[in-house]
Coordinates of C-alpha atoms in Angstrom, one line a residue:
M645 CA -7.0 -19.9 22.4
R646 CA -7.4 -17.0 20.1
T647 CA -10.3 -14.6 20.6
L648 CA -12.1 -12.7 17.9
L649 CA -13.2 -9.2 19.1
L650 CA -16.1 -7.6 17.2
S651 CA -17.9 -4.4 17.7
K652 CA -21.7 -4.1 18.2
A653 CA -21.8 -2.4 14.8
D654 CA -20.5 -5.7 13.3
E655 CA -23.3 -7.6 14.9
L656 CA -25.8 -5.1 13.3
Y657 CA -24.1 -5.5 10.0
L658 CA -24.4 -9.3 10.0
E659 CA -28.1 -9.0 10.9
K660 CA -28.6 -6.5 8.1
C661 CA -27.0 -8.7 5.5
A662 CA -29.2 -11.7 6.6
Q663 CA -32.4 -9.6 6.5
E664 CA -31.8 -7.9 3.2
H665 CA -30.3 -10.8 1.2
R666 CA -31.4 -13.9 3.2
F667 CA -27.9 -15.3 2.4
S668 CA -24.8 -13.2 2.1
Y669 CA -21.1 -13.9 2.3
G670 CA -18.0 -11.7 2.3
I671 CA -14.6 -11.0 3.8
I672 CA -13.4 -10.2 7.3
I673 CA -10.7 -7.5 7.6
G674 CA -8.9 -7.6 10.9
H675 CA -5.9 -6.7 13.0
Q676 CA -3.7 -8.9 15.2
A677 CA -3.4 -7.1 18.5
D678 CA -1.4 -9.8 20.1
L679 CA -1.0 -13.6 20.0
S680 CA -4.4 -14.1 21.7
K681 CA -6.6 -11.3 20.4
T682 CA -7.7 -10.4 16.9
F683 CA -9.8 -7.2 16.2
V684 CA -12.4 -7.2 13.4
V685 CA -11.8 -3.9 11.6
H686 CA -14.4 -4.2 8.8
L687 CA -16.9 -6.7 7.4
A688 CA -17.5 -6.4 3.6
R689 CA -20.3 -8.3 1.9
N690 CA -19.4 -9.6 -1.6
N691 CA -21.3 -7.7 -4.3
E692 CA -20.3 -10.0 -7.2
E693 CA -22.9 -12.6 -6.6
D694 CA -24.3 -14.1 -9.8
A695 CA -27.7 -12.9 -11.0
D696 CA -28.9 -16.5 -11.0
L697 CA -28.2 -16.7 -7.3
E698 CA -30.0 -13.5 -6.6
D699 CA -33.1 -15.0 -8.3
L700 CA -32.9 -18.1 -6.2
T701 CA -32.9 -16.4 -2.8
E702 CA -36.2 -17.9 -1.9
V703 CA -34.9 -21.4 -2.4
G704 CA -32.4 -21.2 0.5
L705 CA -28.8 -20.9 -0.5
T706 CA -25.9 -22.5 1.4
I707 CA -22.2 -22.2 1.6
S708 CA -21.8 -24.6 -1.4
D709 CA -23.4 -21.9 -3.6
I710 CA -20.6 -19.4 -2.9
S711 CA -18.4 -18.5 -5.8
S712 CA -14.8 -19.1 -4.7
Q713 CA -13.6 -17.0 -7.7
A714 CA -15.7 -14.0 -6.7
L715 CA -14.6 -14.3 -3.1
A716 CA -10.9 -14.6 -4.0
S717 CA -11.2 -11.6 -6.3
Q718 CA -12.7 -9.5 -3.5
W719 CA -10.1 -10.8 -1.1
L720 CA -7.2 -9.8 -3.3
S721 CA -8.6 -6.4 -4.1
A722 CA -9.3 -5.6 -0.5
S723 CA -5.8 -6.6 0.5
K724 CA -4.4 -3.9 -1.8
M725 CA -6.6 -1.3 -0.1
C726 CA -5.7 -2.3 3.5
P727 CA -3.0 -0.5 5.4
G728 CA 0.0 -2.6 6.3
S729 CA -1.3 -3.3 9.8
F730 CA -4.6 -4.8 8.5
D731 CA -5.2 -8.0 6.5
V732 CA -8.1 -10.0 5.2
I733 CA -8.3 -12.6 7.9
G734 CA -11.2 -14.7 6.8
I735 CA -14.8 -15.2 5.5
F736 CA -18.2 -14.6 7.0
V737 CA -21.6 -16.0 6.1
A738 CA -24.9 -14.4 7.2
S739 CA -28.2 -16.1 6.5
T740 CA -31.7 -16.6 7.8
T741 CA -31.0 -20.3 8.5
D742 CA -28.4 -22.2 10.5
Q743 CA -25.3 -22.9 8.5
S744 CA -23.3 -24.8 11.1
S745 CA -23.9 -28.1 9.3
E746 CA -21.9 -26.8 6.3
I747 CA -18.5 -26.9 8.0
K748 CA -17.1 -29.4 5.5
T749 CA -18.2 -27.2 2.6
A750 CA -16.7 -24.2 4.3
K751 CA -13.4 -26.0 4.7
K752 CA -13.3 -26.8 0.9
L753 CA -14.2 -23.1 0.2
F754 CA -11.2 -21.9 2.2
S755 CA -8.9 -24.3 0.3
D756 CA -10.3 -23.3 -3.1
V757 CA -9.9 -19.6 -2.3
Y758 CA -6.4 -20.0 -1.0
D759 CA -5.4 -21.9 -4.1
I760 CA -6.8 -19.2 -6.4
L761 CA -4.9 -16.5 -4.5
L762 CA -1.7 -18.5 -4.8
K763 CA -2.1 -18.8 -8.6
S764 CA -3.2 -15.2 -9.2
N765 CA -0.4 -13.9 -7.1
K766 CA 3.0 -15.4 -7.8
S767 CA 3.9 -15.2 -4.2
L768 CA 1.2 -14.5 -1.6
G769 CA 4.0 -13.4 0.8
I770 CA 5.3 -10.7 -1.6
Y771 CA 3.0 -8.2 0.1
T772 CA 4.7 -8.8 3.5
T773 CA 8.1 -8.9 5.0
D774 CA 7.0 -11.9 7.0
V775 CA 5.9 -15.4 6.1
A776 CA 2.5 -15.8 4.3
Q777 CA -0.5 -16.1 6.5
S778 CA -2.0 -19.6 6.9
D779 CA -4.5 -19.2 9.8
Y780 CA -7.9 -17.7 9.0
V781 CA -11.3 -17.1 10.6
F782 CA -14.7 -18.5 9.6
L783 CA -17.7 -16.7 11.0
S784 CA -21.2 -17.8 10.5
Y785 CA -24.3 -15.8 11.7
S786 CA -27.8 -17.2 11.8
L787 CA -30.7 -14.7 11.9
A788 CA -33.1 -17.5 13.0
N789 CA -31.6 -18.0 16.4
K790 CA -29.1 -15.1 16.5
Q791 CA -26.3 -17.5 16.9
V792 CA -22.7 -17.0 15.9
L793 CA -20.3 -19.8 14.9
C794 CA -16.6 -18.9 15.0
K795 CA -13.9 -21.3 13.8
S796 CA -10.2 -20.9 13.2
Y797 CA -9.0 -22.5 9.9
T798 CA -5.5 -23.7 9.2
Y799 CA -4.4 -24.3 5.7
G800 CA -2.5 -27.5 4.8
N801 CA -3.3 -31.2 4.6
G802 CA -6.8 -30.5 3.4
G803 CA -7.3 -27.8 6.0
T804 CA -8.5 -28.1 9.6
F805 CA -11.0 -26.2 11.7
S806 CA -10.5 -25.6 15.4
N807 CA -12.6 -23.8 18.1
M808 CA -12.2 -20.1 18.4
E809 CA -13.8 -17.7 20.9
Y810 CA -15.6 -14.5 19.9
K811 CA -16.8 -11.5 21.8
F812 CA -18.9 -8.4 20.9
V813 CA -17.3 -5.4 22.5
E814 CA -19.4 -2.3 23.4
K815 CA -16.5 0.1 23.6
P816 CA -15.0 1.2 20.3
F817 CA -11.5 0.0 19.5
E818 CA -8.6 2.3 20.3
W819 CA -6.1 2.9 17.5
I820 CA -2.7 4.6 17.3
Q821 CA -1.7 6.1 14.0
L822 CA 1.8 5.9 12.6
E823 CA 2.9 7.8 9.5
C824 CA 6.0 7.8 7.3
M825 CA 7.1 9.5 4.1
Y826 CA 9.4 7.1 2.4
D827 CA 11.7 8.5 -0.4
L828 CA 12.3 5.8 -3.0
E829 CA 15.4 6.3 -5.1
D830 CA 17.3 3.4 -6.6
I831 CA 18.9 2.2 -9.8
L832 CA 18.9 -1.5 -10.8
P833 CA 20.8 -3.0 -13.8
I834 CA 18.9 -4.7 -16.6
V835 CA 20.8 -7.9 -17.4
N836 CA 18.4 -9.2 -19.9
T837 CA 20.2 -9.5 -23.3
A838 CA 17.0 -9.7 -25.4
R839 CA 16.2 -6.7 -27.6
R840 CA 12.5 -6.7 -26.4
I841 CA 12.4 -6.6 -22.6
N842 CA 9.4 -7.6 -20.6
I843 CA 8.4 -4.6 -18.5
E844 CA 6.5 -6.7 -15.9
D845 CA 9.5 -8.9 -15.3
Q846 CA 11.7 -5.9 -14.7
F847 CA 9.2 -4.4 -12.2
Q848 CA 9.1 -7.7 -10.4
N849 CA 12.8 -7.4 -10.0
I850 CA 12.2 -4.0 -8.4
I851 CA 9.9 -5.6 -5.8
L852 CA 12.2 -8.4 -5.0
A853 CA 15.2 -6.2 -4.6
F854 CA 13.3 -3.7 -2.5
R855 CA 11.9 -6.5 -0.3
K856 CA 15.4 -7.7 0.3
N857 CA 16.6 -4.3 1.3
I858 CA 13.7 -3.3 3.5
L859 CA 14.0 -6.5 5.5
V860 CA 17.3 -5.2 6.9
S861 CA 16.3 -1.6 7.2
E862 CA 16.2 0.4 10.4
V863 CA 13.0 2.1 11.6
F864 CA 13.1 5.2 13.7
L865 CA 10.2 6.5 15.7
Q866 CA 10.2 10.2 16.3
N867 CA 13.8 10.3 15.2
E868 CA 14.8 7.8 17.9
I869 CA 15.7 4.1 17.9
V870 CA 13.1 2.4 20.2
E871 CA 13.5 -0.9 21.9
D872 CA 11.4 -3.6 20.0
T873 CA 10.1 -5.4 23.1
I874 CA 8.0 -2.6 24.7
D875 CA 4.4 -2.0 23.5
L876 CA 3.1 1.2 21.9
Q877 CA 1.1 2.1 25.0
T878 CA 4.2 2.0 27.2
Y879 CA 6.2 4.0 24.6
I880 CA 3.6 6.7 24.4
K881 CA 3.5 6.9 28.2
K882 CA 7.2 7.3 28.4
R883 CA 7.1 10.1 25.8
K884 CA 4.4 11.9 27.6
S885 CA 6.2 11.6 30.9
K886 CA 9.3 13.0 29.3
E887 CA 7.2 15.9 27.9
E888 CA 5.7 16.7 31.3
K889 CA 9.1 16.7 33.0
L890 CA 10.5 19.1 30.4
K891 CA 7.4 21.3 30.8
A892 CA 7.9 21.4 34.5
A893 CA 11.6 22.1 34.3
S894 CA 10.9 24.9 31.8
S895 CA 8.1 26.5 33.9
N896 CA 10.1 26.3 37.2
A897 CA 13.3 27.8 35.8
T898 CA 13.4 31.5 35.4
T899 CA 15.6 31.1 32.3
P900 CA 15.2 27.6 30.8
S901 CA 18.3 25.9 29.6
S902 CA 18.9 25.8 25.9
E903 CA 18.9 21.9 26.0
A904 CA 15.5 21.8 27.7
S905 CA 14.0 24.3 25.3
E906 CA 15.3 22.5 22.3
A907 CA 14.0 19.1 23.6
L908 CA 10.6 20.6 24.3
H909 CA 10.5 22.2 20.8
L910 CA 11.5 18.8 19.3
L911 CA 8.6 17.1 21.1
N912 CA 6.2 19.8 19.9
S913 CA 7.3 19.5 16.3
Q914 CA 6.9 15.7 16.5
G915 CA 3.3 16.0 17.3
F916 CA 3.2 14.6 20.9
L917 CA 2.0 17.8 22.6
G918 CA -1.6 18.6 22.8
G919 CA -2.8 14.9 23.1
S920 CA -1.9 13.9 19.6
E921 CA -0.9 10.3 19.2
I922 CA 0.3 10.3 15.6
I923 CA 3.8 8.8 15.7
R924 CA 6.1 9.9 12.9
A925 CA 8.4 7.3 11.6
S926 CA 11.4 7.2 9.2
I927 CA 13.0 4.3 7.5
L928 CA 16.7 4.1 6.7
L929 CA 18.0 1.6 4.2
P930 CA 21.6 0.4 4.6
V931 CA 24.2 1.1 1.9
K932 CA 24.1 -1.8 -0.5
C933 CA 27.8 -2.4 -0.3
Q934 CA 27.4 -3.1 3.4
L935 CA 24.9 -5.9 2.6
A936 CA 27.2 -7.6 0.2
K937 CA 30.1 -9.8 1.0
P938 CA 33.4 -9.0 -0.7
T939 CA 33.0 -12.0 -2.9
D940 CA 29.5 -10.8 -4.0
I941 CA 30.9 -7.6 -5.5
K942 CA 31.5 -8.2 -9.2
V943 CA 32.1 -6.1 -12.3
R944 CA 29.7 -7.1 -15.1
E945 CA 28.1 -5.7 -18.2
F946 CA 24.5 -4.9 -18.5
N947 CA 22.2 -3.5 -21.3
G948 CA 20.4 -0.8 -19.4
T949 CA 19.3 0.6 -16.0
L950 CA 16.0 0.7 -14.2
R951 CA 15.5 3.8 -12.1
T952 CA 12.8 4.2 -9.5
S953 CA 12.1 7.6 -8.0
G954 CA 9.3 8.9 -5.9
I955 CA 7.7 9.2 -2.5
I956 CA 5.5 6.5 -0.8
T957 CA 3.1 7.8 1.9
T958 CA 2.5 5.3 4.7
R959 CA -0.3 5.5 7.2
I960 CA -1.0 2.6 9.5
F961 CA -3.1 2.0 12.5
C962 CA -2.0 -0.2 15.5
S963 CA -3.5 -1.3 18.8
P964 CA -1.9 -0.1 22.0
R965 CA -1.1 -3.8 22.6
N966 CA 1.1 -4.0 19.6
S967 CA 4.8 -4.1 20.3
I968 CA 7.3 -1.7 18.7
A969 CA 8.5 -4.6 16.7
D970 CA 5.0 -5.1 15.3
A971 CA 4.7 -1.5 14.4
K972 CA 8.0 -1.5 12.6
R973 CA 7.0 -4.6 10.7
F974 CA 3.6 -3.1 9.8
L975 CA 5.4 0.0 8.4
R976 CA 7.7 -2.1 6.2
D977 CA 4.7 -4.2 5.1
D978 CA 2.7 -1.1 4.2
I979 CA 5.5 0.4 2.0
L980 CA 6.1 -3.0 0.3
R981 CA 2.3 -3.5 -0.2
S982 CA 1.9 0.0 -1.6
L983 CA 4.8 -0.4 -4.1
T984 CA 3.6 -3.8 -5.2
T985 CA 0.0 -2.6 -5.7
R986 CA 1.1 0.3 -7.8
I987 CA 3.2 -1.9 -10.0
Q988 CA 0.4 -4.5 -10.4
V989 CA -2.2 -1.8 -11.2
Y990 CA 0.1 -0.2 -13.7
C991 CA 1.0 -3.5 -15.4
D992 CA -2.7 -4.5 -15.6
G993 CA -3.2 -1.5 -17.8
L994 CA -0.3 -2.1 -20.2
T995 CA -1.4 -2.8 -23.8
D996 CA 2.1 -4.1 -24.7
P997 CA 4.2 -5.5 -21.9
Y998 CA 7.4 -5.2 -23.9
A999 CA 9.8 -2.4 -24.6
T1000 CA 12.9 -2.3 -26.8
S1001 CA 16.3 -2.1 -25.1
E1002 CA 17.2 1.0 -27.1
A1003 CA 14.2 3.0 -25.9
I1004 CA 13.9 5.2 -22.8
F1005 CA 10.7 4.0 -21.2
I1006 CA 9.1 6.3 -18.7
S1007 CA 6.4 4.9 -16.4
E1008 CA 4.1 6.8 -14.1
P1009 CA 2.4 4.4 -11.6
P1010 CA -0.8 5.6 -9.8
R1011 CA -0.6 7.7 -6.6
R1012 CA -2.1 6.8 -3.3
V1013 CA -5.2 8.4 -1.9
F1014 CA -6.8 7.8 1.5
F1015 CA -10.4 7.5 2.7
S1016 CA -12.0 6.9 6.1
L1017 CA -14.7 4.3 6.8
P1018 CA -18.1 6.0 7.3
S1019 CA -19.0 6.3 11.0
E1020 CA -22.3 4.4 10.3
G1021 CA -20.4 1.6 8.6
P1022 CA -19.7 -1.9 10.0
S1023 CA -17.0 -0.9 12.4
T1024 CA -16.0 2.3 14.1
S1025 CA -13.0 3.3 16.1
G1026 CA -12.5 5.6 19.0
G1027 CA -10.2 8.7 18.8
V1028 CA -8.3 7.9 15.6
T1029 CA -10.3 7.2 12.4
V1030 CA -9.2 4.1 10.5
Q1031 CA -8.3 4.8 6.9
F1032 CA -8.0 2.6 3.8
S1033 CA -6.4 3.6 0.5
E1034 CA -6.8 3.4 -3.3
Y1035 CA -4.7 4.3 -6.2
L1036 CA -5.5 6.8 -8.9
F1037 CA -3.7 7.6 -12.2
R1038 CA -3.2 11.1 -13.4
G1039 CA -6.5 12.5 -14.5
E1040 CA -8.7 10.0 -12.7
A1041 CA -11.5 11.4 -10.6
P1042 CA -12.4 10.5 -6.9
T1043 CA -15.5 8.8 -8.2
V1044 CA -13.3 5.9 -9.2
V1045 CA -12.5 5.4 -5.5
V1046 CA -16.2 5.7 -4.6
A1047 CA -17.0 2.9 -7.0
Q1048 CA -14.2 0.7 -5.8
A1049 CA -15.1 1.2 -2.2
K1050 CA -18.7 0.2 -2.8
Q1051 CA -17.8 -2.8 -4.9
I1052 CA -15.0 -4.2 -2.7
L1053 CA -15.6 -2.9 0.9
D1054 CA -19.4 -2.3 0.6
V1055 CA -19.3 1.2 1.9
E1056 CA -20.7 4.5 0.6
L1057 CA -18.2 7.3 0.3
D1058 CA -18.4 11.0 -0.3
P1059 CA -16.0 12.0 -3.1
E1060 CA -15.3 15.2 -1.2
A1061 CA -14.0 13.3 1.8
I1062 CA -11.3 11.4 -0.1
G1063 CA -7.8 12.7 0.8
M1064 CA -6.2 13.4 -2.5
D1065 CA -3.2 15.5 -1.3
A1066 CA -1.2 12.8 0.5
E1067 CA 1.0 12.3 -2.6
G1068 CA 1.3 15.1 -5.1
L1069 CA 1.5 14.5 -8.9
P1070 CA 5.0 14.2 -10.2
D1071 CA 6.5 17.1 -12.1
D1072 CA 6.8 16.8 -15.9
V1073 CA 10.6 16.9 -16.3
P1074 CA 11.9 16.3 -19.9
I1075 CA 14.7 13.8 -20.4
Q1076 CA 17.4 14.4 -22.9
T1077 CA 18.0 11.4 -25.1
S1078 CA 21.5 12.2 -26.3
Q1079 CA 23.7 9.0 -26.4
D1080 CA 26.6 11.2 -25.2
Q1081 CA 25.0 11.8 -21.9
A1082 CA 24.8 8.5 -20.1
D1083 CA 25.1 9.8 -16.6
D1084 CA 22.4 11.1 -14.3
T1085 CA 22.5 14.6 -15.9
R1086 CA 20.3 13.2 -18.7
S1087 CA 17.3 13.4 -16.4
M1088 CA 17.7 17.1 -16.0
A1089 CA 16.2 19.7 -18.2
S1090 CA 18.6 21.9 -20.2
S1091 CA 18.0 25.3 -21.7
M1092 CA 21.1 25.2 -23.8
P1093 CA 20.8 24.2 -27.5
K1094 CA 22.5 21.0 -28.7
P1095 CA 26.1 21.4 -30.0
E1096 CA 25.1 20.3 -33.5
L1097 CA 22.3 22.9 -33.6
S1098 CA 24.7 25.6 -32.5
R1099 CA 27.2 24.9 -35.3
S1100 CA 24.5 24.8 -37.9
L1101 CA 23.2 28.2 -36.9
Y1102 CA 26.8 29.5 -36.9
M1103 CA 27.4 28.3 -40.5
V1104 CA 24.0 29.7 -41.7
G1105 CA 25.0 33.1 -40.2
I1106 CA 28.4 33.1 -42.1
A1107 CA 26.6 32.1 -45.3
V1108 CA 24.1 34.9 -45.0
A1109 CA 26.9 37.4 -44.3
L1110 CA 28.9 36.3 -47.4
L1111 CA 25.7 36.6 -49.5
V1112 CA 25.1 40.1 -48.3
L1113 CA 28.7 41.0 -49.0
L1114 CA 28.7 39.6 -52.6
T1115 CA 25.4 41.4 -53.3
S1116 CA 26.8 44.7 -52.1
V1117 CA 30.0 44.3 -54.3
A1118 CA 27.9 43.4 -57.4
L1119 CA 25.6 46.4 -56.9
H1120 CA 28.6 48.6 -56.5
Y1121 CA 30.1 47.6 -59.8
M1122 CA 26.8 47.9 -61.6
L1123 CA 26.3 51.4 -60.4
T1124 CA 29.8 52.6 -61.1
D1125 CA 29.6 51.2 -64.7
K1126 CA 26.5 53.3 -65.4

């Protein structure tokens, strides 16, 4: 049976929600440590309640009064802010009365929310490299008797509830941080023959193509291929043991060998010395021709190309219980989720989703910024601080992140504490639009004038020289006649 692990701060947050609002509901953000244990990372009360409901708090609201649309909107927005190792795993209700009799209503609420998410998101599984989630958590807290009801919900055939254990843990959860800087560089053909091309459809093709490639990618940890079956805790112990042996060999030898010194320097540069547990990762995509069968390689015509270029910063947080395979999957999920979110945010702001096939269309999606949950918030972590992310366009201020965090995650942020330097702004590089330059050199700036312009200046110079010569001859004859 699965067990839901909550911190004492989570219990205080549920109590606070029930005391201040009499009836509150929101989302549960969690992390799957292993098959039997799920950590609650954050609880976020929904702040989109209707004003009419706020006025009726004295009446005694129930689960049937919850807006499935507001809950689904918060669910989807929070999913975009979570790192790849975290997900929205369920719904909580906090009230002054006992809500355990509303199980049937809660079951319908889950079904309605899931249906809305499927409709608003063409494919709920597009955020992940794995199958879409179908098991969720329902948590109900009653202030009257300080009782907690925890159920596991499974979608399908009307939905079913099953018993689920829960436990409040005194000790803060331990997290291991993994980071990766993924360099995105790809060119896709535009096979649409229409003159006006839908930009959103083309961006969707980018996501689908990238998801297909990243599923077969290879993930390196600290520049090494690591066995998938071991867990992160074992991996870190092995790395530290290797570090200690190299240190001992280096200190005992009067003249350390070049191999030992080089290995020790490599461990130091990778961040494992000094107690740091930030694991650096890198992802290598296979060459496309290696993925295709000989029969899949074809020569065909297309009307244009779609080029993607940039760097995606990945920062995830795992439990020591997670296997290496889990960590690799979380890294892939985070990159895919970040790319999808940027494209969705960008497309939501388009005034015209179409572009002509003759035009060179330049898009600048938002960049990723990171922020930590306040220590006095619903959940805290030990050692490594858990971070979420938001996306800002060029020129947007950190106050946008502050407002989003309050609205979606129900946390108060300091604008000064938001990490804005994880991804730098792209350079403004002019693109030549000459039809004669169809290769990659058109994306490079050139200080040379165009050939047509050079010939024009040359002819003007000749014309001016002839004019000066004729004027001189005419003046010469005029003066000699006099």
